[in-house]
Amino acid sequence: MLLRRHVRCLAAMLSLCAPGFAQSAAPHYFSVPGADAPELARRGTHAVGVRTLELVHAGQVDILKFDRETGKAPLYDRPLTVEVWYPATLPAGQQEQTVYTSPLPGNNPAGGAKTFETAGKALRDAPPEKGQSFPLVVVSHGYPGSRTFLSYLTENLASKGYVVVAIDHTDSVFGAVKGFQSTLLNRSADQLFTLEAMEKLAAAPDHFLHGVLDASRAAIVGYSMGGYGALASGGAGYSAASGIARMVPGGYYSKWIAGSPEFTGLRHDNLKAIVAIAPWGAQPPQNAWDKAGLAGIRVPSLFIDGDQDDISDYAAGVKPAFEGAVNSDRWLLVYENARHNVGGNPPPPEALGEFNTQESFDEPVWRKDRIAAINQHFITAFLDLQLKGDAGRRAYLDVPVVRSNDGAWPVTRGERTGASYSPGAGKEGHTYWKGFQRRWALGLQMHHLAPAGKP
């Protein structure tokens, strides 16, 4: 009798828990922020489609085949696989669901690289939304990385009315890494070529992005080595005296060197803004840019980094690069006590079994889903301002106090703010960062510097 009663109680408990189990089995999408995310992080109103395209950048220098005897390298047609997210129309009965597969960092494909999967909230090959055109955002991963490494951001931006194109940078992809000289020489070239290639493709009447993509309003978002490229794409010529200039043989780096006869500065009129997340290269001993080189950035820029970044070196690299971009209207978002991994997706379960893989994704102090949500919030504000002309977004960037911890949100006795977002400065005594819930803007800094000669 007692046993039967115990079994019945256990069955009742399991039946009550069953909905919870069903919910936990549902896919978790990195592009869908949690309830504690700041205001602009939430996904937009557009359904999202995704397609894979193969691009070819013809006639490029194959620097990894440089012949020291002749002092020359052959040319080749450089392949680039890109993933394209875009506002879409969902056919009846279809849902935004896909899976992205990528090798785990540190694995050699010849030895059978282990892969991991990321659930995507996008419909593969969905028909694009018609009736309006959307700005272009080119996304560039680190060394190594992959075109889906920032899917938390790419899907999220597409849902807000952007066409987002993320590059698999040849020779820099997880499981297929080759000599570093290729990344140094090709990173900015890949970004600018992709911008141009997408504009040409969308101009064709039979292309799926025809009438959908407005490439005249474009931005580049780069993480780590992608940030190294983004600064150059934005106009920063590399220094001839830098450590990296000596890494690329044969004089093939000269067209990227500030002051050289081949250097032209900003190379595409459509590029209106850049986002550099933990950009590599400004730190000693590389010192990729001097003052004259950084002054070449004339488009608005958003820098993002952790103040404990020991890869790109926040104190000696990223912060001086931000300060040195004197002709750019620029912002610097700082995660206090964060290191370098402030750009990519949160870690997949497959990365958690070994420290060597987990440290490629995770942070020692910060929750990665929290970083993802904050990035979604501020990058949305920045791109909406620069590419869509939404002047109201500036209030999210021009925060009333530099350190979020110093923001004040006075409440009366017994008052509860709940999940409401701060309206920003305005009400007497209110200096809390706009778009954050009370008590939740913590551990952040936002710096803003206007272009030279402007207040």
PDB file of C-alpha atoms in Angstrom, residues 71 214 226 302 349 425:
ATOM      1  CA  GLY A  71      60.984  37.271 -54.467  1.00  0.00           C
ATOM      2  CA  ASP A 214      20.837  48.647 -50.345  1.00  0.00           C
ATOM      3  CA  GLY A 226      38.235  40.896 -38.060  1.00  0.00           C
ATOM      4  CA  LEU A 302      32.315  51.659 -32.244  1.00  0.00           C
ATOM      5  CA  PRO A 349      28.133  22.117 -24.841  1.00  0.00           C
ATOM      6  CA  ALA A 425      18.923  61.216 -18.295  1.00  0.00           C
TER       7      ALA A 425
END
